[in-house]
Amino acid sequence: MNRREFLSASASVAASSAVSSAPPRGRADACIFLWLGGGMGQIDTFDPKAGGLNKGTPKKAGSLYDSIPTAVNGVRFCEHLARSARLADRMTAVRTVNHKVIDEHAFATNLVHTGRVTSGNVVYPSIGSVVAHERGAASADVPPYILIGYPNVSRGPGFLGSRAGYVYLTETTSGPAGFSRPADVSEQRAAERRRLLEATGTRAAPGSSVAEYESAQAEAARLAGPDFLKHFDLKTETADLRESYGGEFGQRCLLARRLVEAGVRFVEVSHNLNFLNGTGWDVHNEGINNQHLLIRELDTALAALIRDLETRKRLDRTLVVVGTEFGRPPEFDGGGGRGHQGTAFSLLLAGGGLKHRGAHGVTDDLGKTIVKDPVSLPDFHATIHASLGIDPRKELFDGPRPVPITDGGTPVAALMS
Amino acid sequence: MAFCCLVFLLPSVARAQNDATSIEKPVAQWRFEEPGEPGVTNERRKFLEAGPRLPTYPAFTASNQSMSFAGDRPAITIREADLPQARLRFTLNDSITIEAWVKVADLSNGSYAYLIGKGRNQRPGFPEKNQNYALRLKGENDEARISFLFASEPGGGKAADWHRWTSSTGFNTAGWHHVAIVYTFGKPESIHGYIDGASVKGTWDMGGATPRAPVADADDLTLGSGNGGGAGNTFRGWLDHVTLWRSALPDDVLRNRYQFIPPPPVVKRSDLPKGDVLVQLCESGLPNRNAWPDPPPPATEQYREPCFGFFEVPHKYVDTGVRGDRPNPYLLRAAATVPIPAGRHRILLRGRGAARLYFDNKLLLTTPFPPTDSSGHGSVRTVESYLNLGPDFRFAPPGNRESWTTFESNGGESLVVLETIVGNHLGNGRRRPELGETVVAISIAGQESWRLLAPGSRVVPYTDAGWAAYESERREHSNRVNAASRAAKRNEHATYWTRRRVEADRWLATTADERVPPLPAGAPAFNPIDHFLAAKREQHRQQAAAPAGAIDFHRQVQPLLEAKCLACHAGEQAKGGLQLNSRATAIVGGKNDGPAVVPGKPAASALLARVKSTDEDVMPPKGGKLTANEIRLLEMWIQEGAHWPELNANHTTFTPLADDLTFVRRVTLDTVGVVPTPEEIRAFLSDASPEKRSKLIDRLLSDPRWADHWMGYWLDVLAENPNIINPTLNNTGPFRWWLYESFRDNKPMDLFVTELMRMRGSVRFGGPAGFGVASQNDVPMAMKGTVISSAFLGVEMKCARCHDAPAHVSTQRDLFQLAALLEAKPVTLPATSTVALGAVQEGGRKPLIRVTLKPGSNVTGKWPFTRFVAEELGSKLAEEPGDPRDVLAALITAPQNERFAQVMANRVWKRLMGRGIVEPVDDWERGRPSHPEMLRWLGREFVRGGYDLKRLTRVILTSHAYQRAADPQLKETPVLFTAPARRRLAAEQIVDSLFQAAGKPFVVEEASLDIDGVRELGSSITLGQPRRSWMLTSTSNERDRPSLSLPRTQMVTDVLQAFGWRASRQDPLTVREAEANVLQPAILQNGPVGLWVTRLSDDHGITSAALSAGSVDSLLDDVFLRTLTRRPTDAERRTYREYLQPGFADRVRPAPSKPPVKRQPEPYVSWSNHLHPEANAIMIERGERARRGDPPTERLDPDWRSRLEDVLWAVLNSSEFVFRP
């Protein structure tokens, strides 16, 4: 744990040292952050190793599935990632992400979202909120940050305040909370309501807090209209395209693409469909039996998203990230599933104008320890920020306290063009 | 129906029969009395515990011992060589009898626990099937059955095979039992089983009956486990008199083995109050495992209840009346003599913990101990699996077990005794001690309905509605009981606190009072506050009349100083000793450059030299130089004489008194947190007394909702941060309940602070000890130090956690000294709480922050705030001078420490007046008091009033200043407090007022993800059924699982959060974000909560108002009064009347005759079954249902109703609703 949040002098350090140290700035203008809650096992997905045995005695540590070659020479993925493997040259599995938290999902989730350990003195913003805060929405008609998943503090704005927070929806059909009107309120009825609201009370004095609230009201009424909600209507896409994305998770990814096109800067998409295997990515014991279904669902959606973005000439400007709170060890538990492993695991970056290489960083024969090119969470965050043209060393302010965007992170040089 | 077999025997007969003197000598016997028994090592003898004893088990002595067995201690292994004389092997035609006394602690259904077995130890060198013989207990239907097992010897072309016989009935696992098995190998019909002296039937249920010989080899004999061990094979409980015979003991011998004399009832009829249930809580004498205590434990506390229906017991209070914990588990015993009419009636028992019910000393019903599984892999219960005993039968709530039977009464009174074990063991941990719904109910012969069993005339239908009403009534009752016990505990410390009051009075008497200034002519005044304010305004007017230049300091210069200079050049810690936060200090200047400002002489002013510098010493050192215009501005300002008015007063006119309606809305919101009801408004308006405002204030101050309104504030300030699932991210215990009770009791604030700092009582169930927790924090007490210093002393120490900060006085050492006091021992600074300055220093400039404390330093506790009060005072004043926390609390709350009383007064002032006398209220180093004399006066008033928050509040509420009309032009309250600015309500006020104004019940889920209580208490809590929004918390769905969602709660917290409420409170916060953002109106206009309060459902308050309204006008009056505390204006009335008049006359529809709904239990989802696929589907559906809202009433014409909904929507969404008037 390290709390160098206030490195107030770091800017002057940068200024006084060589100009070349200015961080690289990428060209991406949006980010789709896929969240695999529970802890995606790198050894069964993007960092495959020799095969293991998870049932019977004795068990043998190793990958549960065969690996296959990818579009990048020498880089292999698990067999259930066949579609993504063909697109491996548009992505990089960062195989050497690491942290020290393994016991608690919420703690590690917070760490991967904020890039920092909780201190009790500062509530750190999520990466989505930092991006929203730094770059705002690309269009005035949409919010900068949308979450498709359940609200929680790790996804929140922390000290940046609610302007950097998300608008969320829990499923593609539920509509964004606060902006989809109840079913029995037609456009006409909404207009009547606005008329009545206009007629209530006296108009606020300009400059007063009431006036500010009333202008937010007008803005809310505008956003809740069809112009905003049309982005959530997936039926306007062709049936072929929708099907290519797969099930609910894929539909979320498709929605994310639409939102990004509409000007949303950061979309977090949670893959929480634990019905496929009971426990989602948290594959302890029997939860692992159907893990391949989850992997295939991810594969279908991820590949469709990358292809779709590419077709629409947005891939270079849209950074796709696959995040998860930790990886899983090569060994198996009593039920043939896997525990948690934070010391080495894979997160994925795709598109966003980065110099992709299929994979970055090397772990040992069992994916337990890092052999080459470790990437800390601050570095990983810095890479995302750099891709989005945000200076990872910039200071934000928690009241009077300066807090750099990342905790001393440096973008992964090999990925920066 | 599980009647226990009770056999009554005379003790004298019994004793002889248990002596093994008859027939022959056994092959082996373990009595667990004398040392030296085979296999029973001295190590093993450490696990001897009480066995069956006189007088209940007359075959044994009063000091008899037994051996306890559990998974975490070794079984007893006997090698053949240990008993060289005995022949332990049995083979064809040998007869065998195995008997044992047994008491079960825990037996899982489906498991076979070995009592004794020879062979099958999975030792190398022995075949897998080498069981010579074994006696086991099988768990089935929550009872223990007996099971005999052997393996047949291979031969005659046949492989070895298993042969298992299991009884088809078993025994209830409470108490001691005698079990026996008799068999002659080769004669399958010879098998006989005995439980408690009764022969039991059984079947060969594996491998079948066989004439074959058993495997007989040199493998060991094992007591308490077998088959290599493991949970499924290992016995958990106690054994005594385990005996192995090489003969078939005669039937009559075995039938007479079990001797049991039921213990005399622990409650006697004569002890019982007539017409009441006597409830006894027994806190000692329970076994350290899930087992019934034996002997029955004595009562440590008792009280009366009207019925056999329990959901909570009175809280335990410790110390000065803070919530503590009862031992876990404890036993609740409820007894009464109940008149029961003649006939055969149905009786129902429900309990969360194990329960047993006796009628006239006979065990009638039991429920088992909770299952040991705490994983999330349980099933969602099917509708069919619920017990359903009648048309309005109440289905079992989550986490309850139940059983029922019939009972034949001859009429007359029965002695009814219910016992239940509250809390239970789960591995090495415990589960939450909750009663769930512990109930005995009766359905009288010939009736379908059920009611709670009651000794008196009270009839409580045991239906959903009947139980809800009873529970709410009893909750009220227990609130009163709890308040009384808190008061009693506090009273135990009355001597000390009286002394504190005396000392405070002495201090007041020996120090000068603040003089209340005379009132300037024409100024309005109700009390001294108004004198101070008017005098200050007068002083300001005179100052402002003095000649000033063209530059407006507060508008033009001050912002520049704040942005560029004050981060370093303010306060005692200012860089270079230069303080630029007052004219005087700026003129004095710093130690490097001399005067920063020389009025009239820009060229001599160091301030200008520095900002103009082109060298490395330019100011500010980082973050961009001043522009040429800015420099010119400073130049002009200094040239003009550096005019620096004390206050930035842009509003100097007192507004008149607010009208009555405004006042009643404002004061009600400010004291009880919700808008006033129409009844409250009318009562106030119709009061003709000139004292009506004071009377209203007094009534509101004594309203119990006062406590509700303070909660959100203190939860923020003290960073209360519980998590309903696994503690993480700086979580604390839910000390909210202690907070709430403190405000209910209007606890003096010095006592409040003392209790908080002592951190005693319950950690997990609401005591101030929960404040002491900071999960995943490397120095929790340093974190608490920052909370305490900002909350009670206005000293901000957050930065000092890792370094000395440029803008604050406190050093890291100060904070760690404070932490060490709280820790009551020296604290070592971890490397994770520091800053590596190496990198920072590279730039060449001295870093702004400093690290003066090295990681690894050991810091001893010391009072770091000697500037407020001398350390020596602490031990003189503290109740427990040896306790550093107590001393610290005394130092903070001592009257001599004027800072504390003033900080508290300033907090209350800010909350009511919208602006602190000092800003920010939690960081006094960044501002100076606008009215120092009044602040001091208020602080002394607070001390004089015995640190009574209500008294202090009353002083402010009764001032003219508080009661003035708002100036609608203002954005914030002016520094002279001439008029309030309208300011947005707090999140909790908005949500609670929405529900109250609409008259719509506030319905959310229980604040828990473990509603059936299966998890260990360290990993899950419940925050109960919320009735006000402060009771909500984060839904904590980091796992992103629909099955772990709380949809309605989430929908309410979405609103709260948009308005600045925090679902998680990792750090302390005094002032929430108040800025408007688009989510706020959006979530109210379109979100589900907005829909709930505007959809006119049957249970909506406006629905009934609409049904009974005489005219559109009277309905509008009512709606406006409920929502906006006023009548509609003429213009509003015209618009709305036009909208609602059409169809008004025909709006009412006849009540629809609803087809009877098929009543069925609603399946519940909790942690225990959240991984079941159906759990997701259920919760997703529940979310959709919540989003749809309740259906509209059919009593109103749909078209007219929807127009009234539109009106309600407009009024509730108006900015007026969410702003304090």
XYZ file of N, CA, C and O in Angstrom, chain A residues 1 3 6-9 13 35 104 106-107 110 118-121 123 150-153 155 161-163 168 170 174 178-182 184 189 192-193 195-197 199-201 205 207-210 212-214 216-217 219-220 224 270 272 274-275 278-279 395 401, chain B residues 622 726 728-730 776-778 783 798-799 801-803 832-833 835 839-840 849 968-971 1037-1042 1045 1050 1054 1059 1064 1066-1067 1073 1075-1078 1081-1082 1084 1086 1091 1095 1132 1136 1139 1171 1176 1187 1202 1205-1206 1209-1210 1213-1215 1218-1219:
512
model
N 0.848 -1.186 0.000
C 0.000 0.000 0.000
C 0.888 1.241 0.000
O 1.868 1.326 0.691
N 0.674 5.598 -0.504
C -0.240 6.714 -0.665
C 0.495 7.929 -1.181
O 0.547 8.958 -0.541
N -0.290 12.663 -3.216
C -0.164 14.113 -3.205
C 1.170 14.534 -3.746
O 1.674 15.578 -3.411
N 1.832 13.724 -4.538
C 3.158 14.090 -5.035
C 3.083 15.451 -5.669
O 3.181 15.600 -6.877
N 2.922 16.435 -4.839
C 2.622 17.752 -5.380
C 3.777 18.282 -6.212
O 3.599 19.101 -7.086
N 4.970 17.793 -5.940
C 6.104 18.335 -6.671
C 6.349 17.618 -7.989
O 7.219 18.004 -8.747
N 8.884 18.423 -11.111
C 9.936 17.491 -11.510
C 9.894 17.337 -13.028
O 10.886 17.468 -13.717
N -16.206 -5.555 -17.730
C -15.824 -6.004 -16.380
C -16.269 -7.436 -16.146
O -17.461 -7.743 -16.185
N -10.580 -10.725 -1.058
C -11.886 -10.119 -1.057
C -12.181 -9.502 -2.414
O -11.447 -8.665 -2.909
N -14.554 -7.383 -3.310
C -14.870 -5.955 -3.329
C -13.594 -5.120 -3.234
O -13.452 -4.094 -3.903
N -12.669 -5.564 -2.409
C -11.415 -4.848 -2.202
C -10.625 -4.807 -3.510
O -10.169 -3.758 -3.979
N -12.241 -2.717 -6.181
C -11.962 -1.314 -5.934
C -10.561 -0.941 -6.428
O -10.356 0.077 -7.078
N -7.387 1.575 -0.716
C -8.174 2.509 0.099
C -7.348 3.027 1.266
O -6.555 2.308 1.842
N -7.537 4.290 1.590
C -6.748 4.869 2.662
C -7.591 5.270 3.848
O -7.110 5.377 4.953
N -8.870 5.475 3.633
C -9.677 5.990 4.722
C -9.635 7.499 4.782
O -10.363 8.124 5.534
N -8.763 8.116 4.003
C -8.682 9.570 4.000
C -9.207 10.171 2.703
O -9.622 11.313 2.672
N -11.511 9.152 -0.888
C -12.266 8.171 -1.658
C -11.897 8.397 -3.114
O -12.228 9.412 -3.710
N -24.434 -3.141 -11.941
C -24.932 -2.641 -10.660
C -24.057 -1.515 -10.123
O -22.830 -1.574 -10.221
N -24.694 -0.491 -9.550
C -23.913 0.599 -8.976
C -23.102 0.101 -7.779
O -23.574 -0.750 -7.034
N -21.904 0.584 -7.636
C -21.177 0.372 -6.387
C -20.098 1.438 -6.251
O -19.818 2.170 -7.201
N -19.524 1.497 -5.081
C -18.613 2.597 -4.775
C -17.365 2.534 -5.653
O -16.785 3.550 -6.015
N -17.165 1.889 -8.679
C -17.425 2.468 -9.990
C -17.742 3.948 -9.886
O -18.020 4.610 -10.885
N -16.876 13.923 -7.132
C -18.247 14.403 -7.000
C -19.152 13.902 -8.110
O -18.706 13.359 -9.116
N -20.447 14.120 -7.896
C -21.423 13.411 -8.713
C -21.389 13.784 -10.189
O -21.854 13.030 -11.027
N -20.828 14.921 -10.524
C -20.745 15.259 -11.948
C -19.894 14.248 -12.714
O -20.044 14.102 -13.923
N -26.662 4.708 -14.891
C -26.553 3.264 -15.030
C -27.840 2.605 -15.464
O -28.935 3.155 -15.350
N -29.224 -1.711 -15.424
C -28.776 -3.035 -15.008
C -28.941 -4.066 -16.105
O -28.333 -5.125 -16.055
N -33.708 -2.395 -19.415
C -34.301 -1.620 -18.310
C -34.216 -0.116 -18.525
O -34.898 0.642 -17.861
N -33.320 7.047 -14.265
C -33.530 8.488 -14.210
C -33.857 9.097 -15.555
O -34.331 10.225 -15.622
N -33.612 8.356 -16.622
C -33.843 8.958 -17.933
C -34.853 8.197 -18.777
O -35.161 8.598 -19.881
N -35.317 7.058 -18.264
C -36.394 6.400 -18.999
C -37.675 6.602 -18.213
O -37.755 6.238 -17.045
N -38.638 7.174 -18.855
C -39.896 7.474 -18.173
C -40.662 6.197 -17.895
O -40.547 5.222 -18.629
N -41.492 6.235 -16.852
C -42.356 5.080 -16.601
C -43.204 4.783 -17.841
O -43.505 5.691 -18.628
N -46.233 4.281 -18.333
C -47.530 4.932 -18.530
C -47.415 6.446 -18.733
O -48.405 7.162 -18.690
N -48.131 12.998 -22.330
C -48.360 13.197 -20.896
C -47.156 13.911 -20.282
O -47.320 14.769 -19.409
N -47.586 17.526 -20.856
C -48.562 18.099 -19.917
C -47.921 18.326 -18.555
O -48.129 19.356 -17.916
N -47.143 17.359 -18.142
C -46.491 17.471 -16.838
C -45.533 18.658 -16.816
O -45.480 19.411 -15.837
N -45.753 21.282 -18.552
C -46.544 22.508 -18.549
C -47.013 22.819 -17.117
O -46.932 23.959 -16.655
N -47.482 21.799 -16.418
C -47.942 22.008 -15.040
C -46.780 22.430 -14.140
O -46.933 23.289 -13.265
N -45.639 21.808 -14.366
C -44.472 22.149 -13.545
C -44.092 23.618 -13.751
O -43.807 24.340 -12.787
N -46.027 25.926 -14.351
C -47.038 26.783 -13.725
C -46.954 26.773 -12.210
O -47.696 27.470 -11.533
N -46.065 25.960 -11.662
C -45.993 25.823 -10.199
C -44.903 26.720 -9.622
O -43.775 26.709 -10.117
N -45.278 27.484 -8.608
C -44.309 28.329 -7.918
C -43.914 29.529 -8.746
O -44.474 29.804 -9.812
N -34.756 33.536 -8.868
C -33.899 34.660 -9.228
C -32.633 34.136 -9.899
O -32.051 33.154 -9.433
N -29.007 33.261 -10.795
C -27.832 33.176 -9.939
C -28.085 32.482 -8.617
O -27.151 32.130 -7.908
N -29.338 32.275 -8.241
C -29.604 31.593 -6.980
C -29.443 30.083 -7.173
O -29.435 29.587 -8.290
N -29.326 29.374 -6.065
C -29.202 27.921 -6.144
C -30.457 27.318 -6.767
O -30.396 26.310 -7.463
N -31.586 27.942 -6.484
C -32.839 27.422 -7.045
C -32.793 27.512 -8.563
O -33.207 26.589 -9.273
N -30.218 27.382 -10.445
C -29.333 26.328 -10.958
C -30.050 24.988 -10.990
O -29.907 24.213 -11.935
N -30.812 24.741 -9.964
C -31.560 23.481 -9.934
C -32.580 23.452 -11.065
O -32.768 22.449 -11.735
N -33.214 24.586 -11.279
C -34.232 24.608 -12.325
C -33.616 24.440 -13.713
O -34.233 23.845 -14.594
N -31.048 22.587 -14.264
C -30.793 21.140 -14.320
C -32.085 20.382 -14.632
O -32.083 19.376 -15.348
N -33.193 20.901 -14.111
C -34.491 20.275 -14.383
C -34.808 20.288 -15.872
O -35.238 19.292 -16.446
N -32.752 20.513 -18.255
C -31.800 19.625 -18.908
C -32.240 18.157 -18.758
O -32.177 17.371 -19.694
N -32.705 17.818 -17.568
C -33.161 16.443 -17.318
C -34.350 16.112 -18.201
O -34.437 15.010 -18.770
N -34.366 13.098 -21.036
C -35.258 11.951 -20.910
C -36.124 11.777 -22.151
O -36.999 10.925 -22.192
N -20.775 -4.715 -17.427
C -20.442 -5.824 -16.544
C -20.950 -7.136 -17.120
O -22.030 -7.207 -17.708
N -22.128 -10.136 -15.804
C -22.521 -10.698 -14.503
C -23.455 -11.882 -14.659
O -24.269 -12.159 -13.813
N -24.017 -14.917 -14.109
C -23.560 -16.127 -13.428
C -24.503 -17.298 -13.616
O -24.241 -18.389 -13.164
N -25.602 -17.081 -14.343
C -26.513 -18.225 -14.527
C -25.871 -19.294 -15.420
O -26.256 -20.437 -15.396
N -23.353 -20.732 -12.577
C -23.641 -20.651 -11.143
C -22.875 -19.558 -10.438
O -23.440 -18.832 -9.642
N -21.590 -19.424 -10.719
C -20.802 -18.485 -9.919
C -20.151 -17.389 -10.754
O -19.354 -16.630 -10.237
N -2.630 16.376 -11.834
C -3.176 16.372 -10.478
C -4.642 16.745 -10.466
O -5.049 17.744 -11.054
N -6.384 19.102 -1.536
C -5.290 18.153 -1.671
C -5.082 17.739 -3.119
O -5.997 17.226 -3.756
N 4.460 26.770 -8.260
C 3.949 25.828 -9.245
C 2.530 26.236 -9.609
O 1.881 27.002 -8.909
N -19.242 -9.125 3.569
C -17.818 -9.083 3.970
C -17.206 -7.696 4.174
O -17.115 -6.924 3.224
N -14.997 -4.635 4.080
C -13.871 -4.223 3.235
C -13.809 -2.708 3.262
O -14.599 -2.057 3.935
N -12.902 -2.144 2.496
C -12.879 -0.719 2.187
C -13.196 0.182 3.385
O -14.150 0.934 3.375
N -12.366 0.040 4.397
C -12.491 0.917 5.550
C -13.844 0.815 6.247
O -14.403 1.805 6.702
N -9.198 -3.241 6.544
C -8.235 -3.004 5.473
C -7.575 -1.642 5.603
O -7.385 -0.925 4.627
N -7.260 -1.274 6.812
C -6.574 -0.019 7.041
C -5.339 -0.337 7.869
O -5.424 -1.082 8.839
N -4.200 0.221 7.489
C -2.969 -0.184 8.166
C -2.826 0.403 9.568
O -2.155 -0.188 10.405
N -6.651 6.638 11.480
C -7.845 7.044 10.736
C -8.878 7.638 11.700
O -9.476 8.673 11.432
N -6.124 14.932 7.994
C -6.050 13.910 6.944
C -4.658 13.824 6.325
O -4.116 12.754 6.124
N -4.108 14.989 6.013
C -2.807 15.012 5.331
C -1.720 14.428 6.227
O -0.787 13.767 5.758
N -1.685 12.052 7.941
C -1.593 10.594 7.909
C -0.273 10.142 7.278
O 0.316 9.155 7.678
N 0.191 10.882 6.277
C 1.395 10.460 5.571
C 2.543 11.464 5.637
O 3.662 11.151 5.283
N 2.241 12.703 5.995
C 3.310 13.713 5.973
C 2.826 14.958 6.701
O 1.646 15.082 7.023
N 3.689 2.052 4.740
C 2.597 2.361 3.830
C 1.934 3.695 4.163
O 1.072 4.153 3.443
N 2.298 4.286 5.293
C 1.705 5.567 5.669
C 2.728 6.680 5.580
O 2.797 7.542 6.451
N 5.583 9.006 2.725
C 5.844 9.442 1.358
C 7.339 9.352 1.121
O 8.129 9.748 1.972
N 12.017 11.332 -4.772
C 11.578 11.730 -6.106
C 11.091 13.169 -6.088
O 11.329 13.943 -7.007
N 10.427 13.512 -5.013
C 9.837 14.843 -4.926
C 10.911 15.919 -4.925
O 10.738 17.008 -5.467
N 5.589 19.705 1.047
C 5.269 18.858 2.186
C 6.565 18.402 2.833
O 7.623 18.442 2.218
N -34.718 35.635 -1.808
C -34.636 34.724 -2.962
C -33.488 35.033 -3.909
O -33.121 34.204 -4.733
N -32.901 36.235 -3.791
C -31.794 36.578 -4.686
C -30.488 35.893 -4.264
O -29.552 35.823 -5.044
N -30.438 35.443 -3.017
C -29.160 34.981 -2.488
C -28.796 33.580 -2.972
O -29.654 32.711 -3.131
N -27.508 33.393 -3.186
C -27.025 32.049 -3.512
C -26.554 31.346 -2.239
O -26.651 30.154 -2.083
N -23.315 -4.646 -4.076
C -23.335 -5.726 -5.059
C -22.091 -5.690 -5.943
O -22.167 -5.666 -7.163
N -20.921 -5.718 -5.297
C -19.672 -5.750 -6.048
C -19.586 -7.005 -6.903
O -18.847 -7.071 -7.860
N -20.324 -8.034 -6.512
C -20.270 -9.285 -7.267
C -21.122 -9.236 -8.520
O -21.140 -10.180 -9.293
N -21.861 -8.143 -8.688
C -22.628 -7.951 -9.924
C -23.656 -9.047 -10.156
O -23.931 -9.407 -11.291
N -24.183 -9.602 -9.092
C -25.142 -10.688 -9.282
C -26.553 -10.184 -9.031
O -26.835 -9.646 -7.967
N -27.452 -10.401 -9.973
C -28.846 -10.015 -9.736
C -29.365 -10.615 -8.432
O -30.134 -9.981 -7.705
N -28.925 -8.519 -5.434
C -29.382 -7.135 -5.530
C -30.526 -6.901 -4.547
O -31.182 -7.842 -4.105
N -32.040 -0.172 -3.896
C -31.195 0.482 -4.887
C -31.920 1.678 -5.502
O -31.327 2.731 -5.712
N -30.522 5.379 -5.247
C -30.210 6.166 -6.452
C -30.612 7.629 -6.250
O -29.891 8.539 -6.649
N -28.498 13.209 -4.644
C -28.561 14.419 -3.821
C -27.457 14.461 -2.760
O -27.579 15.172 -1.774
N -21.378 4.561 0.784
C -20.259 4.067 1.554
C -19.519 5.293 2.066
O -19.392 6.283 1.353
N -16.207 6.044 3.424
C -14.838 5.671 3.770
C -14.122 6.743 4.555
O -13.188 6.458 5.285
N -14.504 7.984 4.359
C -13.840 9.076 5.063
C -14.892 9.999 5.666
O -16.043 10.007 5.247
N -21.644 17.642 -1.084
C -21.734 18.365 -2.339
C -23.173 18.883 -2.481
O -24.127 18.140 -2.294
N -24.071 21.134 -5.142
C -24.296 21.645 -6.493
C -25.433 20.901 -7.184
O -25.602 19.702 -6.998
N -26.128 21.628 -8.031
C -27.179 20.989 -8.813
C -26.548 20.180 -9.935
O -25.550 20.594 -10.519
N -27.086 19.004 -10.201
C -26.687 18.282 -11.405
C -27.903 17.621 -12.015
O -28.937 17.454 -11.367
N -27.755 17.225 -13.252
C -28.915 16.796 -14.025
C -29.543 15.505 -13.497
O -30.732 15.269 -13.641
N -32.850 16.160 -10.670
C -34.236 16.235 -11.147
C -34.616 15.025 -11.998
O -35.764 14.594 -11.976
N -33.632 14.458 -12.705
C -33.948 13.341 -13.598
C -34.482 12.152 -12.814
O -35.493 11.553 -13.171
N -35.819 12.088 -9.921
C -37.128 12.369 -9.318
C -38.227 12.368 -10.372
O -39.318 11.863 -10.157
N -38.279 10.887 -13.393
C -38.488 9.676 -14.187
C -38.244 8.374 -13.440
O -38.611 7.316 -13.929
N -42.063 7.599 -9.364
C -43.297 6.928 -9.776
C -44.097 6.443 -8.561
O -45.301 6.616 -8.487
N -47.816 7.700 -8.328
C -48.835 6.759 -8.807
C -49.885 6.584 -7.714
O -49.554 6.212 -6.586
N -51.810 29.354 -9.929
C -51.693 27.890 -9.847
C -53.086 27.260 -9.778
O -53.370 26.268 -10.453
N -54.522 24.430 -12.391
C -54.826 23.089 -11.914
C -56.320 22.802 -11.932
O -56.740 21.685 -12.220
N -57.371 21.790 -15.158
C -56.882 20.449 -15.509
C -57.694 19.345 -14.828
O -57.898 18.277 -15.386
N -26.663 -18.500 -5.461
C -26.019 -19.087 -6.636
C -26.957 -20.034 -7.387
O -26.621 -20.549 -8.444
N -31.477 -15.620 -9.508
C -31.319 -14.473 -10.399
C -32.642 -14.086 -11.033
O -33.011 -12.916 -11.068
N -39.821 -1.487 -10.505
C -39.742 -0.413 -11.491
C -41.134 -0.072 -12.023
O -41.428 1.079 -12.313
N -55.118 9.864 -13.734
C -53.789 10.142 -14.291
C -53.556 11.656 -14.343
O -52.424 12.116 -14.204
N -52.471 12.560 -10.958
C -51.071 12.134 -10.804
C -50.126 13.159 -11.424
O -49.057 13.450 -10.878
N -50.544 13.724 -12.565
C -49.710 14.736 -13.212
C -49.550 15.962 -12.307
O -48.469 16.543 -12.194
N -47.280 15.057 -9.558
C -45.926 15.000 -10.124
C -45.332 16.401 -10.213
O -44.188 16.635 -9.805
N -46.112 17.334 -10.719
C -45.608 18.697 -10.906
C -45.256 19.334 -9.561
O -44.211 19.978 -9.411
N -42.202 17.648 -7.995
C -40.978 17.903 -8.747
C -40.608 19.376 -8.803
O -39.571 19.731 -9.368
N -41.433 20.213 -8.234
C -41.099 21.638 -8.284
C -39.855 21.897 -7.445
O -39.592 21.205 -6.463
N -39.086 22.862 -7.847
C -37.870 23.179 -7.092
C -38.250 23.563 -5.656
O -37.495 23.311 -4.728
N -37.903 20.789 -3.055
C -36.591 20.311 -2.601
C -35.734 21.413 -1.976
O -34.576 21.166 -1.632
N -36.293 22.606 -1.847
C -35.520 23.680 -1.214
C -36.117 24.066 0.126
O -37.331 24.125 0.291
